[in-house]
Short mmCIF file of C-alpha atoms and ligand atoms in Angstrom, two decimals:
data_model
loop_
_atom_site.label_atom_id
_atom_site.label_comp_id
_atom_site.label_asym_id
_atom_site.label_seq_id
_atom_site.Cartn_x
_atom_site.Cartn_y
_atom_site.Cartn_z
CA MET A 1386 11.20 -0.22 16.71
CA THR A 1387 11.51 -3.91 17.63
CA ALA A 1388 14.26 -6.34 16.70
CA SER A 1389 11.92 -7.88 14.12
CA SER A 1390 11.08 -4.59 12.43
CA PRO A 1391 11.79 -4.73 8.71
CA LEU A 1392 13.99 -2.60 6.48
CA PHE A 1393 12.06 -1.11 3.58
CA VAL A 1394 14.11 -0.46 0.45
CA VAL A 1395 12.10 1.96 -1.67
CA LEU A 1396 13.18 2.15 -5.32
CA ALA A 1397 12.92 5.60 -6.79
CA ALA A 1398 15.77 5.85 -9.22
CA GLY A 1399 13.77 5.48 -12.40
CA LYS A 1400 13.73 8.50 -14.68
CA GLY A 1401 9.98 8.41 -15.32
CA ALA A 1402 10.48 9.64 -18.91
CA ARG A 1403 6.89 8.98 -19.80
CA MET A 1404 5.69 11.66 -17.39
CA LYS A 1405 7.32 14.24 -19.74
CA SER A 1406 8.12 16.38 -16.77
CA ALA A 1407 10.95 18.47 -15.31
CA LEU A 1408 9.87 17.11 -11.93
CA PRO A 1409 11.06 13.60 -10.98
CA LYS A 1410 8.15 11.23 -11.43
CA VAL A 1411 7.82 10.18 -7.77
CA LEU A 1412 7.38 13.80 -6.71
CA HIS A 1413 4.16 14.12 -8.69
CA LYS A 1414 1.25 14.16 -6.36
CA ILE A 1415 -2.00 12.38 -5.69
CA ALA A 1416 -4.33 13.80 -3.00
CA GLY A 1417 -1.89 16.60 -2.46
CA ARG A 1418 1.02 14.34 -1.53
CA SER A 1419 3.92 13.01 -3.58
CA LEU A 1420 3.84 9.37 -4.81
CA LEU A 1421 6.98 8.83 -2.77
CA ALA A 1422 5.46 10.26 0.41
CA HIS A 1423 2.41 7.94 0.09
CA VAL A 1424 4.74 4.91 -0.11
CA LEU A 1425 6.93 6.13 2.78
CA ALA A 1426 3.85 6.82 4.99
CA THR A 1427 2.56 3.33 4.30
CA ALA A 1428 5.98 1.80 5.06
CA SER A 1429 6.46 3.79 8.25
CA SER A 1430 3.07 2.65 9.52
CA ALA A 1431 4.76 -0.78 9.67
CA GLU A 1432 7.40 0.77 11.94
CA GLY A 1433 10.28 -0.25 9.79
CA LYS A 1434 13.54 1.40 8.88
CA LEU A 1435 13.65 3.15 5.52
CA ALA A 1436 16.21 3.23 2.74
CA VAL A 1437 15.34 5.20 -0.40
CA VAL A 1438 17.27 4.57 -3.63
CA VAL A 1439 17.42 7.64 -5.92
CA GLY A 1440 19.03 8.31 -9.21
CA PRO A 1441 21.90 10.72 -9.73
CA GLU A 1442 20.87 14.38 -9.72
CA MET A 1443 17.71 13.62 -7.84
CA GLU A 1444 18.42 15.60 -4.67
CA ALA A 1445 14.84 16.78 -4.52
CA VAL A 1446 13.68 13.15 -4.12
CA GLY A 1447 16.05 12.60 -1.17
CA THR A 1448 14.84 15.92 0.32
CA GLU A 1449 11.20 14.88 0.04
CA ALA A 1450 11.98 11.51 1.64
CA LYS A 1451 13.72 13.19 4.59
CA ALA A 1452 10.85 15.61 4.97
CA VAL A 1453 8.37 12.73 5.36
CA VAL A 1454 10.61 10.39 7.38
CA PRO A 1455 13.66 12.26 8.79
CA ALA A 1456 15.39 9.00 9.71
CA ALA A 1457 15.21 7.66 6.09
CA GLN A 1458 18.59 6.82 4.55
CA ILE A 1459 19.15 7.98 1.01
CA PHE A 1460 21.29 5.96 -1.44
CA VAL A 1461 22.20 6.87 -5.05
CA GLN A 1462 22.14 4.24 -7.78
CA VAL A 1463 24.71 5.54 -10.26
CA ALA A 1464 23.45 3.88 -13.39
CA GLN A 1465 19.98 2.43 -13.85
CA CYS A 1466 20.84 -1.14 -14.69
CA GLY A 1467 18.11 -3.06 -13.02
CA THR A 1468 16.04 -3.58 -9.86
CA ALA A 1469 18.66 -5.84 -8.20
CA ASP A 1470 21.32 -3.25 -8.79
CA ALA A 1471 19.00 -0.60 -7.31
CA VAL A 1472 18.51 -2.65 -4.18
CA LYS A 1473 22.29 -3.23 -4.00
CA ALA A 1474 22.75 0.59 -3.82
CA ALA A 1475 21.27 0.28 -0.29
CA THR A 1476 23.85 -2.38 0.80
CA PRO A 1477 25.12 -0.37 3.79
CA ALA A 1478 21.60 -0.28 5.27
CA ILE A 1479 20.95 -3.93 4.35
CA ASP A 1480 24.19 -5.10 6.03
CA ALA A 1481 23.55 -3.04 9.13
CA HIS A 1482 20.07 -4.61 9.46
CA SER A 1483 19.35 -8.08 10.84
CA GLY A 1484 15.68 -8.49 10.10
CA ASP A 1485 13.48 -8.76 6.97
CA VAL A 1486 14.04 -6.67 3.87
CA ILE A 1487 10.97 -5.48 1.94
CA VAL A 1488 11.35 -3.87 -1.46
CA LEU A 1489 8.73 -1.28 -2.53
CA TYR A 1490 8.48 0.91 -5.65
CA ALA A 1491 8.07 4.67 -5.06
CA ASP A 1492 5.86 4.89 -8.16
CA THR A 1493 3.35 2.43 -6.75
CA PRO A 1494 1.54 4.54 -4.20
CA LEU A 1495 -1.66 2.64 -3.52
CA ILE A 1496 -0.36 -0.34 -1.62
CA ARG A 1497 -2.12 -0.75 1.77
CA PRO A 1498 -0.42 -1.44 5.10
CA GLU A 1499 -2.63 -4.56 5.52
CA THR A 1500 -1.15 -5.98 2.33
CA ILE A 1501 2.44 -5.41 3.52
CA GLN A 1502 1.41 -7.14 6.72
CA ARG A 1503 0.12 -10.14 4.76
CA LEU A 1504 3.52 -10.35 3.01
CA ARG A 1505 5.25 -10.31 6.37
CA SER A 1506 2.93 -13.03 7.63
CA ALA A 1507 4.05 -15.23 4.70
CA LEU A 1508 7.63 -14.85 5.97
CA ASP A 1509 6.50 -15.69 9.49
CA ALA A 1510 4.81 -18.76 8.07
CA GLY A 1511 8.17 -20.01 6.83
CA ALA A 1512 8.85 -18.46 3.38
CA ASN A 1513 12.26 -16.91 2.81
CA VAL A 1514 11.02 -14.87 -0.14
CA ALA A 1515 7.43 -13.63 -0.40
CA VAL A 1516 6.34 -11.99 -3.64
CA LEU A 1517 3.21 -9.85 -3.95
CA GLY A 1518 1.37 -11.14 -7.02
CA PHE A 1519 -1.68 -9.80 -8.86
CA ARG A 1520 -3.78 -10.66 -11.93
CA PRO A 1521 -3.90 -7.71 -14.33
CA THR A 1522 -6.50 -7.67 -17.14
CA ASP A 1523 -3.52 -7.67 -19.53
CA PRO A 1524 -0.35 -9.24 -18.14
CA THR A 1525 1.81 -8.06 -21.07
CA GLY A 1526 5.03 -6.44 -19.85
CA TYR A 1527 4.92 -7.83 -16.30
CA GLY A 1528 7.12 -10.52 -14.83
CA ARG A 1529 5.15 -13.80 -14.63
CA LEU A 1530 5.07 -15.83 -11.44
CA VAL A 1531 5.96 -19.38 -12.38
CA THR A 1532 4.70 -22.06 -9.97
CA ASP A 1533 5.16 -25.82 -9.78
CA ALA A 1534 2.52 -28.55 -9.67
CA GLN A 1535 2.00 -27.89 -5.98
CA GLY A 1536 1.43 -24.18 -6.66
CA ARG A 1537 4.75 -23.22 -5.13
CA LEU A 1538 6.64 -20.26 -6.62
CA THR A 1539 9.68 -21.44 -8.54
CA ALA A 1540 10.73 -18.43 -10.58
CA ILE A 1541 9.77 -15.02 -11.86
CA ARG A 1542 10.15 -14.62 -15.62
CA GLU A 1543 10.33 -11.24 -17.24
CA GLN A 1544 8.24 -10.70 -20.42
CA ASN A 1545 11.24 -10.62 -22.72
CA ASP A 1546 12.76 -13.79 -21.34
CA ALA A 1547 9.49 -15.79 -21.03
CA THR A 1548 8.55 -18.77 -23.16
CA GLU A 1549 5.21 -18.84 -25.01
CA ALA A 1550 3.82 -21.03 -22.21
CA GLU A 1551 5.09 -18.69 -19.49
CA ARG A 1552 3.55 -15.71 -21.23
CA LYS A 1553 0.16 -17.31 -20.81
CA ILE A 1554 0.44 -17.10 -17.01
CA GLY A 1555 -1.96 -14.51 -15.61
CA LEU A 1556 -0.40 -14.21 -12.19
CA CYS A 1557 2.15 -11.37 -12.30
CA ASN A 1558 4.85 -9.85 -10.15
CA SER A 1559 3.82 -6.52 -8.60
CA GLY A 1560 7.46 -5.76 -7.81
CA VAL A 1561 6.86 -5.80 -4.07
CA MET A 1562 9.07 -8.53 -2.54
CA ALA A 1563 9.91 -9.43 1.00
CA PHE A 1564 13.07 -11.31 2.02
CA ARG A 1565 14.03 -13.23 5.12
CA VAL A 1566 17.24 -14.53 3.62
CA PRO A 1567 20.42 -15.05 5.63
CA ARG A 1568 23.23 -13.02 4.06
CA PHE A 1569 20.79 -11.27 1.71
CA SER A 1570 23.44 -9.01 0.14
CA GLU A 1571 25.55 -12.09 -0.74
CA LEU A 1572 22.52 -13.43 -2.67
CA LEU A 1573 22.05 -10.08 -4.36
CA GLY A 1574 25.69 -10.19 -5.39
CA ARG A 1575 25.12 -13.45 -7.21
CA ILE A 1576 22.41 -12.02 -9.47
CA GLY A 1577 23.78 -11.67 -13.00
CA ASN A 1578 22.60 -9.84 -16.10
CA ALA A 1579 22.43 -12.64 -18.67
CA ASN A 1580 18.96 -11.78 -19.88
CA ALA A 1581 17.24 -10.08 -22.82
CA LYS A 1582 17.68 -6.58 -21.36
CA GLY A 1583 21.16 -7.10 -19.90
CA GLU A 1584 19.86 -5.83 -16.59
CA TYR A 1585 20.28 -7.07 -12.99
CA TYR A 1586 16.86 -8.42 -12.10
CA LEU A 1587 15.79 -8.58 -8.49
CA THR A 1588 13.29 -11.19 -9.61
CA ASP A 1589 16.19 -13.63 -10.18
CA ALA A 1590 16.49 -13.75 -6.39
CA VAL A 1591 13.62 -16.33 -6.34
CA GLU A 1592 15.47 -19.00 -8.34
CA LEU A 1593 18.73 -18.35 -6.51
CA ALA A 1594 16.99 -18.73 -3.13
CA ILE A 1595 15.32 -21.97 -4.22
CA ALA A 1596 18.72 -23.34 -5.41
CA ASP A 1597 19.95 -22.51 -1.91
CA LYS A 1598 17.15 -24.76 -0.53
CA LEU A 1599 15.17 -21.74 0.68
CA THR A 1600 11.47 -21.28 -0.06
CA ALA A 1601 9.40 -18.77 -1.95
CA ALA A 1602 5.71 -17.90 -1.64
CA VAL A 1603 3.16 -15.71 -3.44
CA VAL A 1604 0.70 -13.41 -1.69
CA GLU A 1605 -2.02 -12.11 -4.01
CA CYS A 1606 -3.60 -8.71 -3.91
CA ASP A 1607 -6.03 -6.61 -5.89
CA ALA A 1608 -4.61 -5.15 -9.11
CA THR A 1609 -5.63 -1.62 -8.16
CA GLU A 1610 -3.30 -1.68 -5.14
CA VAL A 1611 -0.18 -2.29 -7.16
CA MET A 1612 -0.83 -0.12 -10.23
CA GLY A 1613 2.32 1.77 -11.12
CA VAL A 1614 2.30 5.41 -12.24
CA ASN A 1615 4.31 5.91 -15.42
CA SER A 1616 2.35 8.66 -17.19
CA ARG A 1617 -0.01 11.50 -16.37
CA ASP A 1618 -3.07 9.51 -17.30
CA GLN A 1619 -2.02 6.80 -14.84
CA LEU A 1620 -1.42 9.56 -12.29
CA ALA A 1621 -5.04 10.61 -12.72
CA GLU A 1622 -6.15 6.96 -12.51
CA ALA A 1623 -4.25 6.49 -9.24
CA GLU A 1624 -5.78 9.73 -7.96
CA ALA A 1625 -9.28 8.46 -8.76
CA ILE A 1626 -8.62 5.20 -6.93
CA TRP A 1627 -7.21 6.99 -3.94
CA GLN A 1628 -10.11 9.44 -3.76
CA SER A 1629 -12.69 6.69 -4.09
CA ARG A 1630 -11.10 4.75 -1.22
CA ALA A 1631 -10.86 7.80 1.02
CA ARG A 1632 -14.49 8.81 0.40
CA ILE A 1633 -15.70 5.28 1.25
CA GLU A 1634 -13.65 5.37 4.45
CA LEU A 1635 -15.18 8.75 5.41
CA MET A 1636 -18.71 7.65 4.66
CA ARG A 1637 -18.19 4.55 6.74
CA SER A 1638 -16.95 6.74 9.58
CA GLY A 1639 -20.24 8.68 9.60
CA VAL A 1640 -19.91 11.42 6.98
CA THR A 1641 -22.72 12.01 4.45
CA MET A 1642 -21.91 12.79 0.80
CA ILE A 1643 -24.73 13.14 -1.70
CA ALA A 1644 -22.47 12.85 -4.73
CA PRO A 1645 -19.19 11.46 -3.30
CA GLU A 1646 -17.52 11.26 -6.78
CA THR A 1647 -17.60 15.08 -6.92
CA VAL A 1648 -15.88 15.64 -3.56
CA TRP A 1649 -12.13 15.99 -3.73
CA LEU A 1650 -10.13 15.17 -0.58
CA ASN A 1651 -6.55 15.92 0.43
CA PHE A 1652 -4.48 13.19 2.05
CA ASP A 1653 -4.72 14.93 5.43
CA THR A 1654 -8.44 16.00 5.34
CA ARG A 1655 -10.09 15.32 8.70
CA ILE A 1656 -13.89 15.23 8.84
CA GLY A 1657 -15.97 14.58 11.93
CA GLN A 1658 -19.06 12.53 12.45
CA ASP A 1659 -22.42 13.61 10.96
CA VAL A 1660 -20.78 16.20 8.69
CA ALA A 1661 -22.85 16.49 5.47
CA ILE A 1662 -21.08 17.46 2.26
CA GLU A 1663 -23.03 18.55 -0.80
CA PRO A 1664 -21.67 18.04 -4.34
CA ASN A 1665 -18.58 19.71 -5.76
CA VAL A 1666 -16.53 20.49 -2.73
CA VAL A 1667 -12.73 20.72 -2.88
CA PHE A 1668 -10.54 20.12 0.19
CA GLY A 1669 -6.95 21.46 -0.05
CA PRO A 1670 -4.29 20.71 2.54
CA GLY A 1671 -4.78 21.11 6.26
CA VAL A 1672 -8.54 21.06 6.68
CA THR A 1673 -10.43 19.89 9.77
CA VAL A 1674 -14.22 19.82 9.77
CA GLU A 1675 -15.80 19.23 13.20
CA ALA A 1676 -18.84 17.15 13.90
CA GLY A 1677 -22.22 18.06 12.50
CA ALA A 1678 -21.03 20.83 10.17
CA LYS A 1679 -22.77 21.24 6.84
CA ILE A 1680 -20.84 22.04 3.72
CA LEU A 1681 -23.10 23.22 0.88
CA GLY A 1682 -22.13 22.82 -2.76
CA PHE A 1683 -19.13 24.27 -4.53
CA CYS A 1684 -16.97 25.24 -1.51
CA HIS A 1685 -13.19 25.42 -1.83
CA ILE A 1686 -11.46 24.89 1.52
CA GLU A 1687 -7.78 24.83 2.46
CA GLY A 1688 -5.85 25.35 5.68
CA ALA A 1689 -9.09 25.83 7.62
CA THR A 1690 -10.98 24.60 10.61
CA ILE A 1691 -14.77 24.47 10.35
CA GLY A 1692 -16.32 24.31 13.79
CA ALA A 1693 -18.98 21.92 14.99
CA GLY A 1694 -22.44 22.54 13.60
CA SER A 1695 -21.27 25.38 11.30
CA ARG A 1696 -22.93 25.87 7.91
CA ILE A 1697 -20.83 27.03 5.01
CA GLY A 1698 -21.50 27.75 1.35
CA PRO A 1699 -22.68 27.30 -1.24
CA PHE A 1700 -19.77 28.82 -3.16
CA ALA A 1701 -17.68 29.86 -0.12
CA ARG A 1702 -13.90 29.98 -0.14
CA PHE A 1703 -11.68 29.27 2.82
CA ARG A 1704 -8.00 30.04 2.65
CA PRO A 1705 -5.21 29.20 5.10
CA GLY A 1706 -5.84 30.41 8.67
CA ALA A 1707 -9.64 30.42 8.43
CA ARG A 1708 -10.80 29.29 11.87
CA LEU A 1709 -14.48 28.90 12.49
CA GLY A 1710 -15.85 28.20 15.96
CA PRO A 1711 -19.06 26.27 16.52
CA GLU A 1712 -22.31 27.19 14.79
CA VAL A 1713 -20.76 29.78 12.47
CA HIS A 1714 -22.56 30.61 9.20
CA ILE A 1715 -20.68 31.56 6.11
CA GLY A 1716 -22.77 32.05 3.01
CA ASN A 1717 -22.32 32.36 -0.74
CA PHE A 1718 -19.32 34.19 -2.27
CA VAL A 1719 -17.63 34.85 1.06
CA GLU A 1720 -13.83 34.50 1.18
CA VAL A 1721 -12.24 33.90 4.57
CA LYS A 1722 -8.43 34.11 5.01
CA ASN A 1723 -6.48 34.12 8.28
CA THR A 1724 -9.57 35.09 10.22
CA THR A 1725 -11.20 33.60 13.22
CA LEU A 1726 -14.97 33.64 13.66
CA GLU A 1727 -16.10 32.88 17.17
CA ALA A 1728 -19.19 30.86 18.04
CA GLY A 1729 -22.39 31.76 16.21
CA ALA A 1730 -20.83 34.62 14.10
CA LYS A 1731 -22.37 35.09 10.66
CA ALA A 1732 -21.22 36.39 7.27
CA ASN A 1733 -23.83 35.25 4.88
CA HIS A 1734 -23.24 37.04 1.58
CA LEU A 1735 -20.49 38.43 -0.67
CA SER A 1736 -17.67 39.38 1.66
CA TYR A 1737 -13.87 39.36 2.00
CA LEU A 1738 -12.76 38.62 5.55
CA GLY A 1739 -8.95 38.68 5.62
CA ASP A 1740 -6.65 38.95 8.67
CA GLY A 1741 -9.39 39.41 11.14
CA HIS A 1742 -11.05 38.34 14.34
CA ILE A 1743 -14.78 38.27 14.57
CA GLY A 1744 -16.41 37.93 18.01
CA ALA A 1745 -19.15 35.53 18.97
CA LYS A 1746 -22.58 36.20 17.44
CA ALA A 1747 -21.36 39.20 15.46
CA ASN A 1748 -23.19 39.70 12.16
CA VAL A 1749 -21.22 40.78 9.12
CA GLY A 1750 -23.56 42.21 6.44
CA ALA A 1751 -23.57 41.55 2.70
CA GLY A 1752 -20.68 43.06 0.79
CA THR A 1753 -18.45 43.76 3.78
CA ILE A 1754 -14.78 44.07 2.88
CA PHE A 1755 -11.84 43.89 5.29
CA CYS A 1756 -9.36 46.27 3.59
CA ASN A 1757 -6.38 44.43 5.04
CA TYR A 1758 -3.61 45.41 2.63
CA ASP A 1759 -2.06 48.77 1.93
CA GLY A 1760 0.21 47.53 -0.80
CA PHE A 1761 3.05 46.88 1.70
CA PHE A 1762 1.68 45.39 4.92
CA LYS A 1763 -1.28 43.32 6.05
CA HIS A 1764 -3.33 44.76 8.93
CA LYS A 1765 -5.85 43.29 11.31
CA THR A 1766 -9.59 43.89 11.58
CA GLU A 1767 -11.22 43.10 14.93
CA ILE A 1768 -14.98 42.97 15.33
CA GLY A 1769 -16.26 42.62 18.88
CA GLU A 1770 -18.79 40.15 20.19
CA GLY A 1771 -22.39 40.77 19.05
CA ALA A 1772 -21.39 43.72 16.78
CA PHE A 1773 -23.49 44.38 13.64
CA VAL A 1774 -21.74 45.45 10.50
CA GLY A 1775 -24.20 46.90 7.95
CA SER A 1776 -24.06 45.87 4.33
CA ASN A 1777 -21.44 47.25 1.98
CA THR A 1778 -19.10 48.36 4.72
CA SER A 1779 -15.37 48.79 4.07
CA LEU A 1780 -13.28 48.31 7.24
CA VAL A 1781 -9.90 49.86 6.60
CA ALA A 1782 -7.46 47.95 8.73
CA PRO A 1783 -5.92 48.19 11.27
CA ILE A 1784 -9.31 48.74 12.84
CA LYS A 1785 -11.35 47.68 15.86
CA VAL A 1786 -15.11 47.62 16.18
CA GLY A 1787 -16.21 47.32 19.80
CA ALA A 1788 -18.56 44.70 21.19
CA GLY A 1789 -22.20 45.27 20.38
CA ALA A 1790 -21.49 48.25 18.09
CA TYR A 1791 -23.44 49.04 14.92
CA ILE A 1792 -22.04 50.17 11.65
CA GLY A 1793 -24.41 51.83 9.22
CA SER A 1794 -24.56 50.33 5.73
CA GLY A 1795 -22.25 51.66 3.06
CA SER A 1796 -19.73 53.13 5.54
CA VAL A 1797 -15.97 53.32 4.94
CA ILE A 1798 -14.71 52.91 8.49
CA THR A 1799 -11.21 54.19 9.11
CA LYS A 1800 -11.30 54.91 12.86
CA ASP A 1801 -11.91 52.44 15.72
CA VAL A 1802 -15.57 52.26 16.88
CA GLY A 1803 -16.31 52.08 20.58
CA PRO A 1804 -18.35 49.31 22.19
CA GLY A 1805 -22.14 49.80 21.76
CA ALA A 1806 -21.70 52.89 19.49
CA LEU A 1807 -23.19 53.56 16.03
CA ALA A 1808 -20.64 54.50 13.43
CA LEU A 1809 -21.92 55.93 10.16
CA GLU A 1810 -19.88 57.32 7.33
CA ARG A 1811 -21.88 58.55 4.40
CA GLY A 1812 -23.06 61.79 2.71
CA THR A 1813 -26.24 63.41 4.16
CA GLN A 1814 -29.28 62.25 2.18
CA GLU A 1815 -31.10 64.97 0.27
CA GLU A 1816 -34.80 64.75 -0.73
CA ARG A 1817 -36.68 66.82 -3.30
CA PRO A 1818 -40.44 66.17 -3.15
CA GLY A 1819 -42.17 65.97 -6.57
CA TRP A 1820 -38.87 65.96 -8.49
CA ALA A 1821 -39.41 62.63 -10.23
CA ALA A 1822 -42.64 63.67 -12.08
CA LYS A 1823 -41.08 66.96 -13.26
CA PHE A 1824 -37.99 65.11 -14.48
CA ARG A 1825 -40.08 62.56 -16.40
CA GLN A 1826 -42.08 65.34 -18.11
CA MET A 1827 -38.98 67.23 -19.12
CA MET A 1828 -37.32 64.09 -20.55
CA ALA A 1829 -40.44 63.06 -22.44
CA ARG A 1830 -40.58 66.50 -24.12
CA ARG A 1831 -36.98 66.25 -25.10
CA LYS A 1832 -37.41 62.82 -26.60
CA ALA A 1833 -40.49 63.90 -28.55
CA ALA A 1834 -38.56 66.91 -29.96
CA SER A 1835 -35.63 64.74 -31.07
CA THR A 1836 -37.80 62.10 -32.79
CA ASN A 1837 -39.89 64.80 -34.61
CA ARG A 1838 -36.79 66.12 -36.26
C1 UD1 B 2834 9.54 -4.82 -12.69
C2 UD1 B 2834 9.75 -6.32 -12.39
C3 UD1 B 2834 8.60 -7.09 -12.96
C4 UD1 B 2834 7.27 -6.58 -12.43
C5 UD1 B 2834 7.11 -5.09 -12.66
C6 UD1 B 2834 5.92 -4.55 -11.93
C7 UD1 B 2834 12.15 -6.74 -12.34
C8 UD1 B 2834 13.29 -7.24 -13.08
N1 UD1 B 2834 10.98 -6.75 -12.94
O1 UD1 B 2834 9.59 -4.66 -14.06
O2 UD1 B 2834 8.72 -8.43 -12.66
O3 UD1 B 2834 6.18 -7.30 -13.01
O4 UD1 B 2834 8.27 -4.39 -12.15
O5 UD1 B 2834 5.72 -3.23 -12.26
O6 UD1 B 2834 12.33 -6.39 -11.18
N2 UD1 B 2834 14.31 1.03 -10.68
C9 UD1 B 2834 15.42 1.59 -10.16
N3 UD1 B 2834 16.64 1.35 -10.78
C10 UD1 B 2834 16.76 0.55 -11.82
C11 UD1 B 2834 15.60 -0.04 -12.36
C12 UD1 B 2834 14.41 0.22 -11.77
O7 UD1 B 2834 15.32 2.32 -9.16
O8 UD1 B 2834 17.89 0.39 -12.31
C13 UD1 B 2834 13.02 1.25 -10.04
C14 UD1 B 2834 12.11 2.07 -10.95
O9 UD1 B 2834 12.17 3.47 -10.65
C15 UD1 B 2834 10.72 1.51 -10.58
C16 UD1 B 2834 11.02 0.06 -10.19
O10 UD1 B 2834 12.39 0.07 -9.84
O11 UD1 B 2834 10.10 2.19 -9.46
C17 UD1 B 2834 10.68 -0.97 -11.26
O12 UD1 B 2834 11.49 -0.64 -12.39
P1 UD1 B 2834 10.89 -0.84 -13.82
O13 UD1 B 2834 11.93 -0.45 -14.82
O14 UD1 B 2834 9.57 -0.20 -13.96
O15 UD1 B 2834 10.70 -2.42 -13.90
P2 UD1 B 2834 9.79 -3.24 -14.86
O16 UD1 B 2834 10.51 -3.52 -16.11
O17 UD1 B 2834 8.46 -2.62 -14.96
MG1 MG B 2835 7.62 -0.72 -14.54
#
């Protein structure tokens, strides 16, 4: 961290009543990560210090902040009486800091690091206050950015305090503000609450700074970047924007998607070059797909590594601990959990592979089940390199099948199988020549007798 690194004050004290949720608003997720964590991750990419302002009885919010950025300082705003008061709650961090202060909202998760950088550049260019502005389709409810004849920012007017003329202004305050103000907390202390809502508005800092002969500037950004999440429909909207951005980034990095709008990514999904993804694929947390793999339609993947050149799906499910080496094939209706498949191994149809290890080039036949659970403990199934497991085999774990061994179809294997052996577990087949014709005749006679009655 350099001397010029900023302090981010992230406001998260709002109740978020419109979410109608027992969970604090900023802990709701998009792309598998809380709104708060998205904002903190973006802020920490700028290598700043972090202060998070939470409401009373919001320990979970502080805990989440610490989990994402352990060095984050948490402050409690006792009563929600305005954005300036919320920033003031972080006074100890502000006073201990000598550089710029940047205010972010924890419910505005889509802001990009580049945009924060542009705001910082405005400070470097001489502004004492830089406000991130945007032009929403409907400005109602937002603070308006009032400018003078030269286009310089002179004030921010909240909806309820604005004149008719000011309400016609399309340029609005996103809430993101950056300050390079000497004795910033002294300025904060001068903000009053003589306004329509009786709240302490951070936006009043602009007029106070200008009265102090300091300067204010506006940096504009796209409206999608500063959309706030207040309700579940806005949560879904933010999710859609995030997903669309992430897919475009992936495609630009060399990933093919036939129907990108049907592919759902997690914030940490990692996909290598020349991976092809068919429609309707869901990535949960912790997935890495290596170069050249092909993911056929309708796969559900979480906590898994898919090796280079592997082919999975359609309709395959990967649960945490699925580790596929290179060139592995997993086909339809196969579930893989906590199981490693070494290079070139195959399980192409209808199987459950749980808590196992499958050697290179082994072939697991249709309908194979790893019976891994006895109701109390989970046990391991190990299949050696090049082994062949016939269809409809139950492997009752703990169990080992040696390298190159064969297992006859339909077997219930309860004892280890040696390398190169054949294990077979089924009743001896009986055959009665001519039985079928006699049976048909007998049944036909019976049927005739019953319909004649
Ligand atoms: C604020 C801005 C407005 C801007 C709009 C953008 C002020 C006075 N107004 O208005 O100019 O156009 O955001 O969305 O700043 N918060 C606290 N404690 C409080 C009050 C708010 O932590 O006492 C937090 C909220 O959780 C939220 C953020 O600050 O994350 C903004 O608060 P909100 O009440 O939504 O402000 P707006 O009235 O929308
Ligand atoms: Mg708001």
